[in-house]
Amino acid sequence: MEKKIGRNEPCWCGSGKKYKHCHEAIDEKIRRFADAGHIVPTRDLLKTPEQIQGIRESAKINNAVLDAVAAQIHAGMSTQDIDDIVYKVTTEAGAIPAPLNYEGFPKSVCTSINDEVCHGIPSEDIILQEGDIINVDVSTIYKGYFSDASRMFMIGEVSPERERLVRVAHECVYKGLEQVKPWGFMGDMGAAVHAHALENGYSVVADIGGHGVGNEFHEEPFVSYVTEPGTEMLLVPGMVFTIEPMVNAGTDEFCEDEDNGWTIYTWDGEDSAQWEITVLVTEDGYEVLAD
Ligand code: MF3
Ligand code: CO
């Protein structure tokens, strides 16, 4: 239970307004959902206008980094070359690559090719080949604010099967996004993602998912796509989170690289694709911050 605030006291959000003219109505509404048994966000998950502005600026840099990768990616380059681009563009913008040294992660970006589901580590020895599909997952810290997005890239001519997987994984994110609105549920979003993947004969990884983001790299809630409508966390204006389903051509099962402790592969060796966006819940829907 959150601390009670007098109606004439300053609002907890730091707006300087009286509580009764600021978050009181929203807090009351959230409490009614909680009383009805729903999972609801704590106050720290509702970003203030100042925090949202900071996350927006971080996301702008994150987008520019992905644009730089998009402009330069090609067959024959190494995933270390991608890491170099990410490090350079991020630091020249006055920002920090969030993955670098995050829980011991050794590089500035995750690069995951073909059957790698996520958390691939850039290396001089991994050379992009014609026909590969690769996820480049970029996360940025700017003035203490975090943003997170990833894109798929197709290297040269790619098989129709891989092209379809990449396209459907992209569609899944936007099917989910259509469901993001205040006083809806995270489960509405996830169910739409999952349905679209299943309709296309694919599976979605259940145990790795999205997350709140903004003041930290990974905040509550865990964002699953294997969900039912009307379940999971209530969506409230000011929440910022990622939509980043990992869509697999075969089984949703996966395994972790025993040597590096990071890279996740599909269990069956089939391909996996993922796109990620950072989304803000607004008064009347959503705003995509990073993509
Ligand atoms: N960028 C990943 C995400 O979408 C997290 C990567 S953690 C790292 O949440 F350490 F591998 F970078
Ligand atoms: Co993420």
Short mmCIF file of C-alpha atoms and ligand atoms in Angstrom, two decimals:
data_model
loop_
_atom_site.label_atom_id
_atom_site.label_comp_id
_atom_site.label_asym_id
_atom_site.label_seq_id
_atom_site.Cartn_x
_atom_site.Cartn_y
_atom_site.Cartn_z
CA MET A 1 0.00 0.00 0.00
CA GLU A 2 1.31 3.45 -0.91
CA LYS A 3 1.61 6.24 1.65
CA LYS A 4 -1.52 8.37 2.11
CA ILE A 5 -1.08 12.01 1.13
CA GLY A 6 -3.23 14.94 2.29
CA ARG A 7 -5.27 16.43 -0.56
CA ASN A 8 -3.66 19.82 -0.10
CA GLU A 9 -0.13 18.49 0.24
CA PRO A 10 2.25 18.58 -2.75
CA CYS A 11 1.75 15.62 -5.07
CA TRP A 12 4.19 12.70 -4.71
CA CYS A 13 5.19 13.08 -8.37
CA GLY A 14 7.11 16.29 -7.76
CA SER A 15 4.96 18.41 -10.09
CA GLY A 16 4.63 21.02 -7.32
CA LYS A 17 0.83 20.88 -7.70
CA LYS A 18 -1.47 20.01 -4.81
CA TYR A 19 -2.20 16.30 -4.65
CA LYS A 20 -5.92 16.91 -5.27
CA HIS A 21 -5.12 18.70 -8.54
CA CYS A 22 -2.56 16.13 -9.66
CA HIS A 23 -2.41 12.35 -9.11
CA GLU A 24 -5.28 11.94 -6.61
CA ALA A 25 -7.86 10.87 -9.22
CA ILE A 26 -5.45 8.43 -10.88
CA ASP A 27 -4.44 6.95 -7.52
CA GLU A 28 -8.11 6.42 -6.64
CA LYS A 29 -8.77 4.71 -9.94
CA ILE A 30 -5.73 2.46 -9.52
CA ARG A 31 -6.92 1.54 -6.03
CA ARG A 32 -10.28 0.41 -7.39
CA PHE A 33 -8.53 -1.95 -9.83
CA ALA A 34 -6.32 -3.24 -7.01
CA ASP A 35 -9.38 -3.85 -4.83
CA ALA A 36 -10.87 -5.84 -7.71
CA GLY A 37 -7.82 -8.14 -7.60
CA HIS A 38 -5.75 -6.74 -10.45
CA ILE A 39 -1.97 -6.27 -10.50
CA VAL A 40 -1.37 -2.52 -10.46
CA PRO A 41 1.75 -0.38 -10.90
CA THR A 42 3.47 1.15 -7.90
CA ARG A 43 4.03 4.90 -8.00
CA ASP A 44 7.65 4.61 -9.06
CA LEU A 45 6.51 3.05 -12.34
CA LEU A 46 4.50 6.17 -13.27
CA LYS A 47 7.03 8.52 -14.82
CA THR A 48 6.80 12.24 -14.16
CA PRO A 49 6.85 14.69 -17.11
CA GLU A 50 10.50 15.46 -16.35
CA GLN A 51 11.44 11.77 -16.38
CA ILE A 52 9.49 11.21 -19.61
CA GLN A 53 11.41 14.04 -21.25
CA GLY A 54 14.68 12.46 -20.14
CA ILE A 55 13.67 9.04 -21.50
CA ARG A 56 12.58 10.68 -24.77
CA GLU A 57 16.03 12.26 -25.19
CA SER A 58 17.72 8.96 -24.39
CA ALA A 59 15.45 7.22 -26.94
CA LYS A 60 16.32 9.78 -29.59
CA ILE A 61 19.99 8.83 -29.27
CA ASN A 62 19.09 5.13 -29.19
CA ASN A 63 17.17 5.56 -32.47
CA ALA A 64 20.09 7.41 -34.05
CA VAL A 65 22.44 4.57 -33.06
CA LEU A 66 20.15 2.02 -34.71
CA ASP A 67 19.94 4.23 -37.80
CA ALA A 68 23.74 4.33 -37.96
CA VAL A 69 23.89 0.53 -37.76
CA ALA A 70 21.20 0.26 -40.46
CA ALA A 71 23.22 2.50 -42.76
CA GLN A 72 26.44 0.52 -42.37
CA ILE A 73 25.53 -3.12 -41.84
CA HIS A 74 26.68 -5.45 -44.61
CA ALA A 75 27.93 -8.96 -45.40
CA GLY A 76 31.58 -9.42 -44.52
CA MET A 77 31.67 -7.17 -41.48
CA SER A 78 32.09 -8.64 -38.00
CA THR A 79 29.66 -8.20 -35.12
CA GLN A 80 32.57 -6.40 -33.39
CA ASP A 81 32.30 -3.80 -36.18
CA ILE A 82 28.65 -3.30 -35.15
CA ASP A 83 29.76 -2.93 -31.53
CA ASP A 84 32.28 -0.28 -32.61
CA ILE A 85 29.57 1.72 -34.41
CA VAL A 86 27.27 1.52 -31.38
CA TYR A 87 30.01 2.58 -28.95
CA LYS A 88 31.16 5.46 -31.14
CA VAL A 89 27.75 6.94 -32.01
CA THR A 90 26.47 6.55 -28.44
CA THR A 91 29.47 8.12 -26.71
CA GLU A 92 29.76 10.93 -29.28
CA ALA A 93 26.17 11.84 -28.36
CA GLY A 94 27.26 12.09 -24.71
CA ALA A 95 25.52 8.86 -23.76
CA ILE A 96 26.55 5.44 -22.42
CA PRO A 97 25.76 2.04 -23.98
CA ALA A 98 23.65 0.39 -21.26
CA PRO A 99 24.76 -3.20 -21.94
CA LEU A 100 28.48 -2.42 -21.39
CA ASN A 101 29.45 -4.07 -18.08
CA TYR A 102 25.78 -4.67 -17.26
CA GLU A 103 25.91 -7.69 -14.95
CA GLY A 104 29.25 -8.48 -16.55
CA PHE A 105 28.13 -8.22 -20.19
CA PRO A 106 31.39 -7.42 -22.03
CA LYS A 107 30.16 -5.37 -25.02
CA SER A 108 28.04 -2.32 -25.93
CA VAL A 109 25.28 -4.10 -27.87
CA CYS A 110 23.71 -7.53 -28.31
CA THR A 111 23.99 -9.08 -31.78
CA SER A 112 22.01 -12.30 -32.26
CA ILE A 113 22.19 -14.18 -35.56
CA ASN A 114 19.79 -16.80 -37.01
CA ASP A 115 19.17 -19.42 -34.26
CA GLU A 116 20.44 -17.07 -31.55
CA VAL A 117 17.39 -15.84 -29.66
CA CYS A 118 19.04 -12.94 -27.83
CA HIS A 119 22.13 -11.72 -25.91
CA GLY A 120 24.63 -12.60 -28.62
CA ILE A 121 28.07 -11.13 -27.81
CA PRO A 122 29.82 -9.16 -30.58
CA SER A 123 33.12 -10.68 -31.71
CA GLU A 124 35.85 -10.14 -34.31
CA ASP A 125 35.36 -13.79 -35.23
CA ILE A 126 31.68 -13.57 -36.12
CA ILE A 127 31.37 -12.39 -39.72
CA LEU A 128 27.99 -11.52 -41.24
CA GLN A 129 27.18 -13.85 -44.12
CA GLU A 130 24.86 -13.29 -47.05
CA GLY A 131 21.48 -14.82 -46.06
CA ASP A 132 21.85 -14.22 -42.31
CA ILE A 133 19.21 -12.52 -40.20
CA ILE A 134 20.52 -10.58 -37.22
CA ASN A 135 18.97 -8.79 -34.28
CA VAL A 136 20.86 -5.70 -33.10
CA ASP A 137 19.64 -4.73 -29.62
CA VAL A 138 20.68 -1.22 -28.56
CA SER A 139 20.12 0.29 -25.11
CA THR A 140 21.19 3.78 -24.07
CA ILE A 141 21.75 5.69 -20.84
CA TYR A 142 21.52 9.47 -21.22
CA LYS A 143 21.57 11.79 -18.21
CA GLY A 144 20.60 8.75 -16.13
CA TYR A 145 17.61 7.78 -18.31
CA PHE A 146 17.36 4.44 -20.11
CA SER A 147 15.90 3.49 -23.47
CA ASP A 148 15.91 0.16 -25.28
CA ALA A 149 15.08 -0.97 -28.83
CA SER A 150 16.16 -3.56 -31.35
CA ARG A 151 15.76 -4.18 -35.04
CA MET A 152 16.28 -7.13 -37.37
CA PHE A 153 18.53 -6.80 -40.38
CA MET A 154 18.58 -9.12 -43.38
CA ILE A 155 22.04 -9.53 -44.87
CA GLY A 156 21.85 -9.54 -48.64
CA GLU A 157 19.50 -12.09 -50.20
CA VAL A 158 17.64 -13.98 -47.47
CA SER A 159 15.47 -17.10 -47.85
CA PRO A 160 11.70 -16.51 -48.08
CA GLU A 161 11.31 -18.43 -44.80
CA ARG A 162 13.65 -16.08 -42.96
CA GLU A 163 12.08 -13.04 -44.57
CA ARG A 164 8.63 -14.16 -43.42
CA LEU A 165 9.85 -14.77 -39.86
CA VAL A 166 11.39 -11.29 -39.70
CA ARG A 167 8.22 -9.68 -41.10
CA VAL A 168 5.83 -11.55 -38.79
CA ALA A 169 7.98 -10.79 -35.72
CA HIS A 170 7.69 -7.10 -36.66
CA GLU A 171 3.93 -7.38 -37.13
CA CYS A 172 3.66 -9.05 -33.71
CA VAL A 173 5.11 -5.97 -31.98
CA TYR A 174 2.62 -3.66 -33.68
CA LYS A 175 -0.35 -5.98 -33.07
CA GLY A 176 0.60 -5.76 -29.40
CA LEU A 177 1.10 -2.01 -29.54
CA GLU A 178 -2.47 -1.51 -30.85
CA GLN A 179 -3.67 -2.89 -27.52
CA VAL A 180 -1.73 -0.40 -25.38
CA LYS A 181 -4.09 2.08 -23.81
CA PRO A 182 -4.63 3.47 -20.31
CA TRP A 183 -6.81 1.27 -18.08
CA GLY A 184 -6.25 -1.72 -20.32
CA PHE A 185 -3.98 -4.58 -19.30
CA MET A 186 -0.54 -5.75 -20.24
CA GLY A 187 -2.12 -9.14 -20.93
CA ASP A 188 -4.22 -7.59 -23.74
CA MET A 189 -1.00 -6.58 -25.45
CA GLY A 190 0.71 -9.93 -24.91
CA ALA A 191 -2.29 -11.95 -26.08
CA ALA A 192 -2.35 -10.01 -29.38
CA VAL A 193 1.35 -10.66 -29.92
CA HIS A 194 1.00 -14.35 -29.18
CA ALA A 195 -2.10 -14.83 -31.35
CA HIS A 196 -0.38 -13.35 -34.38
CA ALA A 197 2.70 -15.54 -33.93
CA LEU A 198 0.59 -18.69 -33.50
CA GLU A 199 -1.58 -17.86 -36.55
CA ASN A 200 1.62 -17.84 -38.57
CA GLY A 201 2.83 -21.17 -37.21
CA TYR A 202 5.46 -19.70 -34.90
CA SER A 203 6.04 -19.84 -31.15
CA VAL A 204 6.94 -17.08 -28.68
CA VAL A 205 9.56 -17.51 -25.94
CA ALA A 206 7.76 -17.45 -22.59
CA ASP A 207 10.51 -17.11 -20.01
CA ILE A 208 12.38 -14.14 -21.49
CA GLY A 209 10.43 -10.99 -22.21
CA GLY A 210 10.09 -7.25 -21.98
CA HIS A 211 10.32 -5.00 -18.98
CA GLY A 212 9.63 -1.59 -17.55
CA VAL A 213 12.41 0.82 -18.48
CA GLY A 214 13.39 4.46 -18.00
CA ASN A 215 14.82 5.13 -14.57
CA GLU A 216 16.59 1.75 -14.65
CA PHE A 217 17.51 -0.66 -17.44
CA HIS A 218 15.10 -3.32 -16.25
CA GLU A 219 12.15 -2.32 -14.07
CA GLU A 220 8.87 -3.98 -13.17
CA PRO A 221 6.80 -5.41 -14.69
CA PHE A 222 8.09 -8.45 -16.53
CA VAL A 223 6.36 -8.18 -19.91
CA SER A 224 5.16 -11.57 -21.13
CA TYR A 225 3.46 -12.40 -24.43
CA VAL A 226 2.05 -15.68 -23.29
CA THR A 227 -0.88 -14.03 -21.57
CA GLU A 228 -4.66 -13.75 -21.55
CA PRO A 229 -6.57 -10.50 -22.15
CA GLY A 230 -7.62 -8.74 -18.95
CA THR A 231 -4.66 -10.15 -16.99
CA GLU A 232 -1.18 -8.94 -15.97
CA MET A 233 -0.46 -5.37 -14.89
CA LEU A 234 -2.98 -2.56 -15.32
CA LEU A 235 -1.75 0.03 -17.85
CA VAL A 236 -1.66 3.56 -16.44
CA PRO A 237 -0.51 6.83 -18.08
CA GLY A 238 3.18 7.40 -17.39
CA MET A 239 4.22 3.74 -17.54
CA VAL A 240 7.15 3.06 -19.88
CA PHE A 241 7.99 -0.47 -20.97
CA THR A 242 9.36 -2.54 -23.85
CA ILE A 243 7.53 -4.79 -26.28
CA GLU A 244 10.12 -7.30 -27.49
CA PRO A 245 8.74 -10.75 -28.29
CA MET A 246 11.21 -13.41 -29.37
CA VAL A 247 9.43 -15.24 -32.17
CA ASN A 248 10.73 -18.70 -33.03
CA ALA A 249 10.20 -20.65 -36.24
CA GLY A 250 10.13 -23.90 -34.26
CA THR A 251 9.86 -24.68 -30.57
CA ASP A 252 9.78 -21.91 -27.95
CA GLU A 253 12.36 -23.82 -25.90
CA PHE A 254 15.88 -22.46 -25.68
CA CYS A 255 19.27 -23.06 -24.13
CA GLU A 256 22.06 -20.84 -22.85
CA ASP A 257 25.65 -20.81 -24.04
CA GLU A 258 27.65 -22.68 -21.41
CA ASP A 259 30.92 -20.98 -22.28
CA ASN A 260 29.92 -17.32 -22.30
CA GLY A 261 26.89 -17.56 -19.97
CA TRP A 262 24.90 -15.10 -22.09
CA THR A 263 23.89 -16.15 -25.56
CA ILE A 264 20.50 -17.81 -25.84
CA TYR A 265 19.88 -20.27 -28.71
CA THR A 266 16.73 -21.99 -29.89
CA TRP A 267 16.63 -25.54 -28.57
CA ASP A 268 15.93 -27.03 -31.98
CA GLY A 269 18.36 -24.88 -33.98
CA GLU A 270 15.53 -23.20 -35.92
CA ASP A 271 15.63 -19.45 -36.52
CA SER A 272 14.43 -16.77 -34.10
CA ALA A 273 13.55 -13.12 -34.74
CA GLN A 274 12.90 -10.18 -32.42
CA TRP A 275 12.06 -6.50 -32.72
CA GLU A 276 11.89 -4.28 -29.66
CA ILE A 277 10.31 -0.90 -28.98
CA THR A 278 10.10 1.31 -25.88
CA VAL A 279 6.54 2.56 -25.33
CA LEU A 280 4.96 5.21 -23.09
CA VAL A 281 1.34 4.84 -21.97
CA THR A 282 -0.33 8.23 -22.53
CA GLU A 283 -3.70 9.72 -21.51
CA ASP A 284 -5.30 8.47 -24.72
CA GLY A 285 -3.14 5.59 -25.94
CA TYR A 286 0.59 5.27 -26.42
CA GLU A 287 3.68 6.99 -27.71
CA VAL A 288 6.54 4.98 -29.20
CA LEU A 289 9.74 6.43 -27.74
CA ALA A 290 12.43 4.11 -29.06
CA ASP A 291 12.24 1.90 -32.13
N1 MF3 B 1 18.75 -5.23 -24.38
C1 MF3 B 1 18.26 -6.40 -23.68
C2 MF3 B 1 16.80 -6.15 -23.40
O1 MF3 B 1 16.10 -5.92 -24.33
C3 MF3 B 1 19.02 -6.61 -22.43
C4 MF3 B 1 20.37 -7.02 -22.69
S1 MF3 B 1 21.21 -7.23 -21.23
C5 MF3 B 1 22.79 -7.31 -21.78
O2 MF3 B 1 16.31 -6.15 -22.34
F1 MF3 B 1 23.54 -7.24 -20.75
F2 MF3 B 1 22.92 -8.42 -22.47
F3 MF3 B 1 23.01 -6.29 -22.57
CO CO B 2 14.64 -4.80 -23.48
#
